[in-house]
């Protein structure tokens, strides 16, 4: 399995996927630095604490709005053609006739993607938090910090598992489109929830929007996890910026659902792959 | 199918092996045995089901029915895959890797590491003629070079059974010859070869036995010489020949001598009234003695014998005859 994991890292490095992402992330961080600086309250008055708290939330919201998208697209576009694409190209045929069980190949690829994108996500999280802290200060509650980091990272295996499952079912390009739309649906679910929270509507309409938002978030929980993560990290301050982190934060049940979603997608993908004719 | 390996165990054995896809394609009820060290050729038109059958043997496709074993181990099992090398028909290696890196990855999958892997990779690349170009990225390789790399990967584990699906289809004539010589060498070393090929001369030169598949079914199987066993056709280029002499020649020799069309490159003979012009005669003969007798009769009658040669049936002719008149599903539905 080590060979498969190493081959996955080698692929991501050689195809310059990670390099391009890192360079663009550095550029974004430069821009984000100025944004954070602009948003931050200048001066050190204790009466500004509430405003400072809100502005920190806004800065983090903007940072993770970008961060959520980048991690999602990196996870999707690095793994969307892993099974069908390699089978179409004939790469898999020469590998899977070697004396290795199919499950090892699948798990090796999964670990390869999750570990590398997870490491990138960790760096991204740290960069966004550090830049925000430099301009607007940061909470010293390391427990919240750790929980929000975990929530940010949990989106990676969810996306990779769904993407690999899709590549067992659809062609490479087809799965790329499918996964982008699935992620888009989850993101839309979050947006519906945010719109509901600040739009003055009748209670019935509000309830319907809430249900639609929840159902869409269940299709792909990555964006929901991001919203929950921001809620924990900003300690609720994000609610004051409706289009970024407004609306009710996803519940603990949603987080558990996300873990079950990941496990289900992973196991189903593995099961399909073992039975797939190549 | 649990089979216990032993010395007498065939290299490849299938019993009613079938794969039926949803569209009805695939292959049906293939029962086949290939002995250890044997070179077996698998022929058939496009879409006949050859690749599907080989993919079942190497564990890439799950059979719908039947069973099979490689050296006594059930097909698709890890133990069976430990003994094989496989060159797929349609394949590409990751373009971002060098040839050496591709080989190293495959060595890792085979459990070959360290110094041994290095040696095997180097030897393998040299064996197929890639040599120093092993340090180039695969994207810089021509199709022929990629096929050589595929062959090197297939040979990396020093397999007891080598499955080759069109091993030299993308190569130039020099490459094809090198591959053919390599296969003959492997055969000499005792490797069992299972060759899927459209290149009849490869099958004819390398294989001991062969089978013909059509529309998913195996319609013929036997030794190459047996399958091609026909009377040898002799051709004679004769000058000063008269049509009236044909009956005499038939009577005297007791053989079925007939006019023949000139072959390409030998177009100066014709049947006509011009007695001076050489003509081609043809006869199916059992041995060279009969050819000698016919030569003597021609010369005895004052005719001039310019040329005589035996024309063996080529596998390609046999193949075309075998599938002639049969419905073929081809590559389309």
Coordinates of C-alpha atoms in Angstrom, one line a residue:
Chain A
X1 CA 0.0 0.0 0.0
X2 CA 3.0 2.3 0.6
X3 CA 3.8 2.2 -3.1
X4 CA 0.3 3.3 -3.9
X5 CA 0.3 6.1 -1.4
X6 CA 3.7 7.3 -2.6
X7 CA 2.5 7.1 -6.3
X8 CA -0.5 9.3 -5.4
X9 CA 1.7 11.9 -3.7
X10 CA 4.1 11.7 -6.7
X11 CA 1.2 12.2 -9.1
X12 CA -0.1 15.3 -7.3
X13 CA 3.4 16.8 -7.1
X14 CA 4.5 16.0 -10.6
X15 CA 1.2 17.2 -12.2
X16 CA 1.9 20.5 -10.4
X17 CA -1.7 20.4 -8.9
X18 CA -0.3 21.1 -5.5
X19 CA 2.3 23.6 -6.7
X20 CA -0.3 25.7 -8.6
X21 CA -2.6 25.6 -5.6
X22 CA 0.2 26.7 -3.3
X23 CA 1.3 29.5 -5.5
X24 CA -2.3 30.8 -5.9
X25 CA -2.8 30.4 -2.2
X26 CA 0.2 32.5 -1.5
X27 CA -1.2 35.2 -3.8
X28 CA -4.5 35.0 -2.0
X29 CA -2.9 35.3 1.3
X30 CA -1.2 38.4 0.2
X31 CA -4.5 39.9 -0.8
X32 CA -6.1 38.5 2.4
X33 CA -3.5 40.3 4.5
X34 CA -4.6 43.7 3.1
X35 CA -8.2 42.8 3.5
X36 CA -7.7 41.8 7.1
X37 CA -5.7 45.0 7.7
X38 CA -8.4 47.1 6.1
X39 CA -11.2 45.4 8.1
X40 CA -9.3 45.5 11.4
X41 CA -10.1 48.2 14.0
X42 CA -7.2 50.5 14.6
X43 CA -6.4 51.5 18.2
X44 CA -6.7 49.6 21.4
X45 CA -9.8 50.8 23.3
X46 CA -11.5 48.3 25.6
X47 CA -14.9 49.8 24.5
X48 CA -14.1 48.5 21.0
X49 CA -14.0 44.9 22.1
X50 CA -17.4 44.0 20.6
X51 CA -16.6 45.7 17.3
X52 CA -13.2 44.0 17.3
X53 CA -14.9 40.6 17.9
X54 CA -17.3 41.2 15.0
X55 CA -14.6 42.3 12.6
X56 CA -12.5 39.3 13.5
X57 CA -15.5 37.1 12.7
X58 CA -15.9 38.9 9.3
X59 CA -12.2 38.5 8.5
X60 CA -12.3 34.8 9.3
X61 CA -15.6 34.4 7.4
X62 CA -13.9 35.8 4.2
X63 CA -10.8 33.7 4.7
X64 CA -12.7 30.5 5.1
X65 CA -15.2 31.4 2.3
X66 CA -12.1 31.1 0.1
X67 CA -10.6 28.3 2.0
X68 CA -13.7 26.1 1.8
X69 CA -13.8 26.5 -2.0
X70 CA -10.1 25.8 -2.6
X71 CA -10.1 22.7 -0.4
X72 CA -13.2 21.4 -2.1
X73 CA -12.0 21.9 -5.6
X74 CA -8.6 20.5 -4.9
X75 CA -10.1 17.4 -3.4
X76 CA -12.6 17.0 -6.3
X77 CA -10.3 17.7 -9.2
X78 CA -7.4 15.6 -7.9
X79 CA -9.5 12.5 -7.4
X80 CA -12.5 12.7 -9.8
X81 CA -11.0 10.5 -12.4
X82 CA -9.0 8.1 -10.2
X83 CA -10.9 4.9 -11.1
X84 CA -12.8 5.6 -14.4
X85 CA -10.1 7.8 -15.8
X86 CA -7.2 5.4 -15.1
X87 CA -9.3 2.5 -16.4
X88 CA -10.1 4.4 -19.6
X89 CA -6.4 5.1 -20.1
X90 CA -5.4 1.6 -19.3
X91 CA -3.2 2.5 -16.3
X92 CA -5.2 0.4 -13.9
X93 CA -5.0 -2.7 -16.0
X94 CA -1.3 -3.1 -15.6
X95 CA -1.4 -2.2 -11.9
X96 CA -4.3 -4.4 -10.8
X97 CA -2.8 -7.6 -12.4
X98 CA 0.0 -7.3 -9.8
X99 CA -0.3 -9.4 -6.7
X100 CA -2.1 -6.7 -4.6
X101 CA -5.7 -6.9 -3.4
X102 CA -7.9 -4.3 -5.0
X103 CA -8.9 -2.9 -1.6
X104 CA -5.3 -2.0 -0.9
X105 CA -5.1 0.1 -4.1
X106 CA -8.3 1.9 -3.3
X107 CA -7.4 2.6 0.3
X108 CA -3.9 3.6 -0.7
X109 CA -5.2 6.1 -3.2
X110 CA -7.7 7.4 -0.6
X111 CA -5.0 7.8 2.1
X112 CA -2.7 9.5 -0.5
X113 CA -5.3 12.1 -1.4
X114 CA -6.6 12.7 2.1
X115 CA -3.2 13.0 3.7
X116 CA -1.8 15.5 1.1
X117 CA -4.9 17.6 0.8
X118 CA -5.3 17.4 4.6
X119 CA -1.8 18.7 5.1
X120 CA -2.6 21.6 2.7
X121 CA -5.8 22.3 4.5
X122 CA -3.9 22.4 7.8
X123 CA -1.5 25.0 6.4
X124 CA -4.4 27.0 4.9
X125 CA -6.2 27.0 8.2
X126 CA -3.1 28.1 10.1
X127 CA -2.4 30.9 7.6
X128 CA -6.0 32.3 7.7
X129 CA -6.1 32.2 11.5
X130 CA -2.6 33.7 11.9
X131 CA -3.3 36.6 9.4
X132 CA -6.6 37.3 11.2
X133 CA -4.9 37.1 14.6
X134 CA -2.2 39.6 13.4
X135 CA -4.8 42.2 12.6
X136 CA -7.8 41.6 14.8
X137 CA -6.4 39.3 17.6
X138 CA -7.6 35.8 18.2
X139 CA -9.4 33.9 20.9
X140 CA -7.1 32.0 23.3
X141 CA -9.6 29.1 23.5
X142 CA -7.5 26.4 22.1
X143 CA -10.3 23.8 22.5
X144 CA -12.5 25.8 20.1
X145 CA -9.5 26.2 17.8
X146 CA -8.8 22.4 17.7
X147 CA -12.5 21.6 17.2
X148 CA -12.8 24.0 14.3
X149 CA -9.6 22.7 12.7
X150 CA -11.0 19.2 12.9
X151 CA -14.2 20.3 11.3
X152 CA -12.3 22.0 8.6
X153 CA -10.2 18.8 8.0
X154 CA -13.2 16.4 8.1
X155 CA -14.5 17.9 4.9
X156 CA -11.5 16.5 3.0
X157 CA -12.2 12.8 3.5
X158 CA -15.9 13.5 2.8
X159 CA -15.1 15.1 -0.5
X160 CA -12.5 12.5 -1.5
X161 CA -14.7 9.6 -0.6
X162 CA -17.6 11.0 -2.6
X163 CA -15.4 11.8 -5.5
X164 CA -13.8 8.3 -5.6
X165 CA -17.2 6.7 -5.3
X166 CA -18.4 8.8 -8.3
X167 CA -15.4 7.7 -10.3
X168 CA -16.5 4.1 -9.8
X169 CA -19.8 5.0 -11.4
X170 CA -19.2 7.7 -14.0
X171 CA -16.6 8.6 -16.6
X172 CA -13.8 10.9 -15.6
X173 CA -15.4 14.1 -17.0
X174 CA -18.9 13.0 -16.0
X175 CA -17.8 12.6 -12.4
X176 CA -16.0 16.0 -12.4
X177 CA -19.3 17.6 -13.5
X178 CA -21.3 15.5 -11.0
X179 CA -19.0 16.3 -8.1
X180 CA -18.9 20.0 -8.9
X181 CA -22.7 20.1 -9.0
X182 CA -23.0 18.0 -5.8
X183 CA -20.7 20.4 -4.0
X184 CA -22.6 23.3 -5.5
X185 CA -25.9 21.8 -4.2
X186 CA -24.4 21.6 -0.6
X187 CA -23.1 25.2 -0.9
X188 CA -26.6 26.3 -2.2
X189 CA -28.1 24.6 0.9
X190 CA -25.9 26.8 3.1
X191 CA -26.8 29.9 1.1
X192 CA -30.6 29.1 1.4
X193 CA -30.1 28.9 5.2
X194 CA -28.3 32.2 5.2
X195 CA -30.9 33.9 3.1
X196 CA -33.6 32.5 5.3
X197 CA -31.9 34.0 8.4
X198 CA -32.1 37.6 7.4
X199 CA -34.9 37.8 4.8
X200 CA -38.2 39.0 6.3
X201 CA -40.5 36.2 5.3
X202 CA -43.6 34.5 6.7
X203 CA -43.0 31.7 9.2
X204 CA -44.3 29.1 6.6
X205 CA -41.8 30.3 4.0
X206 CA -39.0 30.4 6.5
X207 CA -39.7 26.8 7.5
X208 CA -39.8 25.6 3.9
X209 CA -36.5 27.4 3.1
X210 CA -35.0 25.9 6.2
X211 CA -36.0 22.4 5.0
X212 CA -34.7 22.9 1.5
X213 CA -31.4 24.2 2.9
X214 CA -31.0 21.3 5.2
X215 CA -31.8 18.7 2.4
X216 CA -29.3 20.3 0.0
X217 CA -26.7 20.3 2.7
X218 CA -27.2 16.6 3.3
X219 CA -26.4 15.9 -0.4
X220 CA -22.8 17.1 0.2
X221 CA -22.0 18.1 3.8
X222 CA -18.6 19.8 3.1
X223 CA -20.0 23.3 3.1
X224 CA -22.2 22.6 6.1
X225 CA -19.0 21.5 8.0
X226 CA -17.3 24.7 6.9
X227 CA -20.2 26.7 8.3
X228 CA -20.1 24.8 11.6
X229 CA -16.3 25.3 11.7
X230 CA -16.7 29.1 11.3
X231 CA -19.4 29.2 13.9
X232 CA -17.1 27.4 16.5
X233 CA -14.1 29.5 15.5
X234 CA -15.9 32.9 15.7
X235 CA -17.9 31.9 18.7
X236 CA -21.1 32.9 16.9
X237 CA -19.8 36.3 15.7
X238 CA -20.2 35.2 12.1
X239 CA -24.0 35.5 12.5
X240 CA -23.7 39.2 12.2
X241 CA -22.5 38.8 8.6
X242 CA -25.4 36.9 7.0
X243 CA -23.9 36.2 3.6
X244 CA -20.8 34.6 5.0
X245 CA -21.7 32.7 8.1
X246 CA -25.3 33.7 8.9
X247 CA -28.2 31.3 9.7
X248 CA -28.3 28.5 12.2
X249 CA -25.1 26.6 12.4
X250 CA -25.3 22.9 11.5
X251 CA -26.0 20.8 14.6
X252 CA -23.9 18.0 16.2
X253 CA -26.3 15.6 14.5
X254 CA -25.2 17.1 11.1
X255 CA -21.6 16.5 12.0
X256 CA -22.3 12.9 12.9
X257 CA -24.3 12.6 9.7
X258 CA -21.2 13.9 7.8
X259 CA -19.0 11.3 9.3
X260 CA -21.6 8.6 8.4
X261 CA -21.8 10.1 4.9
X262 CA -18.0 9.8 4.5
X263 CA -17.9 6.2 5.8
X264 CA -20.8 5.2 3.6
X265 CA -19.3 6.8 0.5
X266 CA -15.9 5.2 1.2
X267 CA -17.3 1.7 1.9
X268 CA -19.7 1.8 -1.1
X269 CA -16.9 3.0 -3.4
X270 CA -14.6 0.2 -2.2
X271 CA -17.4 -2.4 -2.7
X272 CA -18.1 -1.2 -6.2
X273 CA -14.4 -1.0 -7.1
X274 CA -13.9 -4.6 -6.0
X275 CA -16.6 -5.7 -8.3
X276 CA -15.8 -3.5 -11.2
X277 CA -14.8 -5.1 -14.5
X278 CA -11.8 -3.2 -16.0
Chain B
X1 CA -12.6 -23.5 -8.0
X2 CA -10.0 -24.8 -5.6
X3 CA -7.2 -26.5 -7.4
X4 CA -4.1 -27.8 -5.7
X5 CA -1.0 -27.0 -7.8
X6 CA 1.4 -29.7 -8.8
X7 CA 4.1 -30.3 -11.4
X8 CA 1.7 -31.7 -14.0
X9 CA -0.7 -28.8 -13.6
X10 CA -1.2 -26.9 -16.9
X11 CA -0.2 -23.2 -17.0
X12 CA -3.7 -22.1 -18.0
X13 CA -6.9 -24.1 -17.7
X14 CA -10.5 -22.9 -18.2
X15 CA -13.7 -24.8 -18.0
X16 CA -16.7 -23.2 -19.6
X17 CA -15.5 -19.7 -18.9
X18 CA -17.9 -17.1 -19.9
X19 CA -18.4 -13.4 -19.6
X20 CA -21.7 -12.0 -20.9
X21 CA -22.1 -8.2 -20.8
X22 CA -25.4 -6.5 -20.7
X23 CA -25.3 -5.9 -24.4
X24 CA -24.8 -9.6 -25.1
X25 CA -21.2 -9.2 -26.0
X26 CA -18.3 -11.0 -24.3
X27 CA -17.3 -14.6 -24.7
X28 CA -19.0 -17.8 -24.1
X29 CA -18.1 -21.3 -22.7
X30 CA -14.4 -21.3 -23.4
X31 CA -12.7 -24.5 -22.3
X32 CA -9.0 -24.3 -22.9
X33 CA -5.8 -25.8 -21.6
X34 CA -2.3 -24.4 -22.2
X35 CA 0.6 -26.4 -21.0
X36 CA 3.6 -25.1 -19.1
X37 CA 6.3 -23.6 -21.4
X38 CA 3.9 -23.6 -24.3
X39 CA 3.4 -20.6 -26.6
X40 CA -0.3 -20.2 -27.3
X41 CA -1.7 -17.8 -29.9
X42 CA -5.2 -16.4 -29.7
X43 CA -6.6 -15.1 -32.9
X44 CA -9.9 -13.6 -34.0
X45 CA -11.3 -10.5 -35.7
X46 CA -11.9 -7.3 -33.7
X47 CA -14.7 -7.6 -31.2
X48 CA -14.4 -11.5 -31.1
X49 CA -14.0 -11.5 -27.3
X50 CA -10.3 -12.3 -27.1
X51 CA -9.4 -9.4 -24.8
X52 CA -12.3 -10.1 -22.5
X53 CA -11.1 -13.7 -22.2
X54 CA -7.6 -12.7 -21.3
X55 CA -8.9 -10.0 -18.9
X56 CA -10.8 -12.8 -17.1
X57 CA -7.6 -14.9 -16.9
X58 CA -5.6 -12.0 -15.4
X59 CA -8.3 -11.0 -12.9
X60 CA -9.5 -7.8 -14.4
X61 CA -12.9 -9.0 -15.4
X62 CA -15.2 -11.2 -13.3
X63 CA -16.5 -14.3 -15.1
X64 CA -20.3 -14.7 -15.5
X65 CA -20.0 -18.5 -15.5
X66 CA -17.3 -21.2 -15.5
X67 CA -14.0 -21.3 -13.8
X68 CA -10.3 -21.2 -14.6
X69 CA -6.9 -21.6 -13.0
X70 CA -3.4 -20.4 -13.6
X71 CA -0.7 -22.9 -12.5
X72 CA -3.5 -24.4 -10.4
X73 CA -4.5 -21.2 -8.6
X74 CA -8.0 -19.8 -9.3
X75 CA -7.9 -17.0 -11.8
X76 CA -8.0 -13.5 -10.2
X77 CA -6.5 -14.8 -6.9
X78 CA -3.4 -13.2 -5.5
X79 CA -1.5 -16.4 -5.9
X80 CA -2.4 -16.7 -9.6
X81 CA -1.4 -13.0 -10.1
X82 CA 2.0 -13.7 -8.5
X83 CA 3.0 -15.8 -11.5
X84 CA 1.9 -13.6 -14.4
X85 CA 3.0 -10.7 -16.4
X86 CA 0.4 -8.8 -18.5
X87 CA 0.7 -6.3 -21.3
X88 CA -2.7 -4.8 -21.9
X89 CA -3.9 -3.9 -25.4
X90 CA -5.0 -0.3 -24.6
X91 CA -2.8 1.2 -22.0
X92 CA -0.9 4.3 -21.1
X93 CA 1.6 4.9 -18.3
X94 CA 1.5 8.0 -16.2
X95 CA 2.9 10.7 -18.4
X96 CA 4.5 12.6 -15.5
X97 CA 6.8 9.7 -14.6
X98 CA 10.0 8.6 -16.3
X99 CA 10.3 5.1 -17.7
X100 CA 12.5 4.1 -14.7
X101 CA 10.0 5.4 -12.2
X102 CA 7.1 3.5 -13.9
X103 CA 9.3 0.4 -13.6
X104 CA 10.2 1.1 -9.9
X105 CA 6.5 1.5 -9.1
X106 CA 5.8 -1.8 -10.6
X107 CA 8.7 -3.3 -8.8
X108 CA 7.3 -2.0 -5.5
X109 CA 3.9 -3.6 -6.4
X110 CA 5.7 -6.9 -6.9
X111 CA 7.5 -6.5 -3.6
X112 CA 10.9 -6.1 -5.2
X113 CA 12.8 -3.3 -3.4
X114 CA 16.3 -1.8 -2.9
X115 CA 19.3 -2.9 -4.9
X116 CA 17.4 -5.8 -6.5
X117 CA 14.8 -3.5 -7.9
X118 CA 17.4 -1.2 -9.3
X119 CA 19.1 -4.0 -11.1
X120 CA 15.9 -5.5 -12.4
X121 CA 14.7 -2.1 -13.7
X122 CA 17.9 -1.5 -15.5
X123 CA 18.0 -5.0 -17.0
X124 CA 14.4 -4.7 -18.0
X125 CA 14.8 -1.4 -19.8
X126 CA 17.8 -2.7 -21.6
X127 CA 16.1 -6.0 -22.6
X128 CA 13.3 -4.1 -24.5
X129 CA 15.7 -1.6 -26.1
X130 CA 14.7 1.5 -24.0
X131 CA 18.1 1.7 -22.4
X132 CA 19.2 5.2 -21.3
X133 CA 15.9 6.7 -22.5
X134 CA 14.5 5.2 -19.3
X135 CA 15.3 8.5 -17.6
X136 CA 13.0 10.4 -20.0
X137 CA 9.4 11.2 -19.0
X138 CA 6.8 8.8 -20.6
X139 CA 5.1 11.8 -22.3
X140 CA 8.2 12.0 -24.5
X141 CA 7.9 8.4 -25.6
X142 CA 6.5 7.4 -29.0
X143 CA 3.7 4.7 -29.0
X144 CA 6.3 2.1 -29.9
X145 CA 8.5 3.1 -26.9
X146 CA 5.5 3.0 -24.6
X147 CA 4.8 -0.5 -25.8
X148 CA 8.3 -1.5 -25.1
X149 CA 7.9 0.0 -21.6
X150 CA 4.7 -2.0 -21.2
X151 CA 6.6 -5.2 -22.2
X152 CA 9.4 -4.4 -19.7
X153 CA 6.9 -3.9 -16.9
X154 CA 5.2 -7.2 -17.9
X155 CA 8.6 -9.0 -17.7
X156 CA 9.7 -7.3 -14.5
X157 CA 8.5 -10.0 -12.1
X158 CA 10.1 -12.8 -14.3
X159 CA 6.7 -14.3 -14.7
X160 CA 6.0 -17.9 -15.4
X161 CA 3.1 -17.0 -17.7
X162 CA 3.2 -14.0 -19.9
X163 CA -0.1 -12.6 -21.3
X164 CA 0.5 -10.3 -24.2
X165 CA -2.4 -8.4 -25.9
X166 CA -1.1 -7.1 -29.2
X167 CA 2.5 -6.8 -28.0
X168 CA 4.0 -5.1 -31.0
X169 CA 1.1 -3.4 -32.8
X170 CA 2.5 0.1 -32.4
X171 CA 6.1 -0.8 -33.3
X172 CA 8.1 -0.4 -36.4
X173 CA 9.4 -3.5 -38.3
X174 CA 12.7 -3.4 -36.4
X175 CA 10.8 -3.3 -33.0
X176 CA 8.5 -6.1 -34.1
X177 CA 11.4 -8.3 -35.0
X178 CA 13.1 -7.5 -31.6
X179 CA 9.9 -8.4 -29.8
X180 CA 9.5 -11.6 -31.8
X181 CA 13.1 -12.6 -30.9
X182 CA 12.5 -11.7 -27.3
X183 CA 9.4 -13.9 -27.2
X184 CA 11.3 -16.8 -28.8
X185 CA 14.0 -16.4 -26.2
X186 CA 11.5 -16.4 -23.4
X187 CA 9.9 -19.5 -24.9
X188 CA 13.3 -21.1 -24.9
X189 CA 13.7 -20.3 -21.2
X190 CA 10.4 -22.1 -20.5
X191 CA 8.1 -19.1 -20.0
X192 CA 4.5 -19.9 -21.0
X193 CA 3.3 -17.4 -23.6
X194 CA -0.3 -16.4 -24.2
X195 CA -0.3 -14.2 -27.3
X196 CA -3.3 -12.2 -28.5
X197 CA -2.3 -10.8 -31.8
X198 CA -3.6 -9.5 -35.1
X199 CA 0.0 -9.9 -36.4
X200 CA -0.2 -13.4 -37.9
X201 CA 3.5 -13.6 -38.5
X202 CA 4.1 -13.3 -34.8
X203 CA 1.7 -16.1 -34.0
X204 CA 3.1 -18.2 -36.8
X205 CA 6.7 -17.6 -35.8
X206 CA 6.3 -18.0 -32.0
X207 CA 3.3 -20.1 -31.1
X208 CA 3.0 -23.9 -30.8
X209 CA -0.7 -23.9 -30.6
X210 CA -3.5 -21.5 -31.4
X211 CA -7.2 -20.9 -31.2
X212 CA -9.6 -18.9 -33.2
X213 CA -12.4 -16.9 -31.7
X214 CA -15.4 -15.5 -33.5
X215 CA -18.4 -13.8 -32.0
X216 CA -17.4 -14.7 -28.5
X217 CA -17.0 -18.4 -29.2
X218 CA -13.9 -20.5 -29.8
X219 CA -14.4 -22.1 -33.2
X220 CA -11.1 -23.8 -33.7
X221 CA -8.2 -24.9 -31.6
X222 CA -5.0 -26.9 -32.4
X223 CA -1.4 -26.9 -33.1
X224 CA -0.2 -24.2 -35.6
X225 CA 1.3 -26.8 -38.0
X226 CA -1.8 -29.0 -37.8
X227 CA -4.1 -26.0 -38.4
X228 CA -2.0 -25.0 -41.4
X229 CA -1.6 -28.6 -42.6
X230 CA -2.6 -28.4 -46.3
X231 CA -0.9 -29.8 -49.3
X232 CA 1.9 -27.6 -50.4
X233 CA 1.1 -25.7 -53.5
X234 CA 3.9 -25.6 -56.1
X235 CA 4.2 -23.1 -58.9
X236 CA 6.2 -23.4 -62.2
X237 CA 7.1 -20.8 -64.6
X238 CA 7.3 -22.5 -68.0
X239 CA 8.3 -21.2 -71.5
X240 CA 7.3 -22.7 -74.8
X241 CA 4.1 -24.1 -73.3
X242 CA 1.1 -25.0 -75.4
X243 CA -2.4 -25.5 -73.9
X244 CA -2.6 -28.9 -75.4
X245 CA 0.3 -30.0 -73.3
X246 CA -1.7 -29.4 -70.1
X247 CA -3.8 -32.6 -70.5
X248 CA -0.7 -34.6 -71.4
X249 CA 1.0 -33.3 -68.3
X250 CA -2.0 -34.2 -66.1
X251 CA -2.1 -37.7 -67.6
X252 CA 1.6 -38.4 -67.4
X253 CA 2.0 -37.1 -63.9
X254 CA -1.3 -38.1 -62.5
X255 CA -1.4 -34.7 -60.7
X256 CA -3.9 -31.9 -60.9
X257 CA -1.9 -29.4 -62.8
X258 CA -3.6 -26.1 -63.7
X259 CA -3.0 -22.6 -65.0
X260 CA -2.2 -20.1 -62.4
X261 CA -2.5 -16.3 -62.2
X262 CA 0.8 -14.6 -62.0
X263 CA 1.6 -13.4 -58.5
X264 CA 2.5 -9.8 -57.7
X265 CA 6.1 -9.2 -58.6
X266 CA 6.0 -12.1 -61.1
X267 CA 3.8 -10.6 -63.7
X268 CA 5.5 -11.5 -66.9
X269 CA 3.7 -14.8 -67.4
X270 CA 0.3 -15.1 -69.1
X271 CA -2.0 -17.7 -70.6
X272 CA -2.6 -17.0 -74.2
X273 CA -1.8 -17.9 -77.8
X274 CA 1.7 -16.6 -77.7
X275 CA 3.7 -19.8 -77.2
X276 CA 6.9 -18.0 -76.6
X277 CA 5.6 -16.2 -73.6
X278 CA 6.1 -18.0 -70.3
X279 CA 3.1 -19.1 -68.3
X280 CA 2.6 -20.1 -64.7
X281 CA 1.4 -23.6 -63.8
X282 CA 0.3 -24.7 -60.4
X283 CA -0.2 -28.1 -58.7
X284 CA -0.8 -29.3 -55.1
X285 CA 1.9 -31.8 -54.4
X286 CA 2.6 -34.1 -51.4
X287 CA 6.4 -34.0 -51.5
X288 CA 9.4 -32.8 -53.4
X289 CA 9.7 -36.0 -55.4
X290 CA 6.5 -35.2 -57.2
X291 CA 7.9 -31.7 -57.9
X292 CA 11.0 -33.3 -59.4
X293 CA 8.9 -35.6 -61.6
X294 CA 6.9 -32.7 -62.9
X295 CA 10.0 -30.7 -63.7
X296 CA 11.4 -33.7 -65.6
X297 CA 8.2 -34.0 -67.7
X298 CA 8.2 -30.3 -68.5
X299 CA 11.8 -30.4 -69.7
X300 CA 11.3 -33.8 -71.5
X301 CA 8.7 -32.1 -73.8
X302 CA 11.1 -29.4 -74.8
X303 CA 9.6 -26.7 -72.6
X304 CA 11.8 -24.3 -70.6
X305 CA 11.5 -24.3 -66.9
X306 CA 12.4 -20.8 -65.6
X307 CA 11.4 -21.0 -62.0
X308 CA 9.8 -23.4 -59.5
X309 CA 8.9 -22.8 -55.9
X310 CA 6.7 -24.2 -53.1
X311 CA 4.0 -21.8 -51.8
X312 CA 3.0 -22.5 -48.2
X313 CA -0.3 -21.3 -46.9
X314 CA 0.2 -18.3 -44.6
X315 CA -1.7 -18.0 -41.3
X316 CA -3.3 -14.9 -42.7
X317 CA -4.9 -17.0 -45.6
X318 CA -6.0 -19.6 -43.1
X319 CA -7.5 -17.0 -40.9
X320 CA -9.4 -15.3 -43.7
X321 CA -10.7 -18.7 -44.9
X322 CA -11.7 -19.7 -41.3
X323 CA -13.8 -16.6 -40.8
X324 CA -15.0 -16.4 -44.4
X325 CA -18.8 -16.7 -44.8
X326 CA -19.5 -16.4 -41.1
X327 CA -21.4 -13.5 -39.6
X328 CA -19.1 -11.3 -37.6
X329 CA -20.4 -9.0 -34.9
X330 CA -17.3 -6.9 -35.4
X331 CA -16.7 -3.9 -33.3
X332 CA -20.2 -2.6 -33.6
X333 CA -23.4 -3.9 -32.3

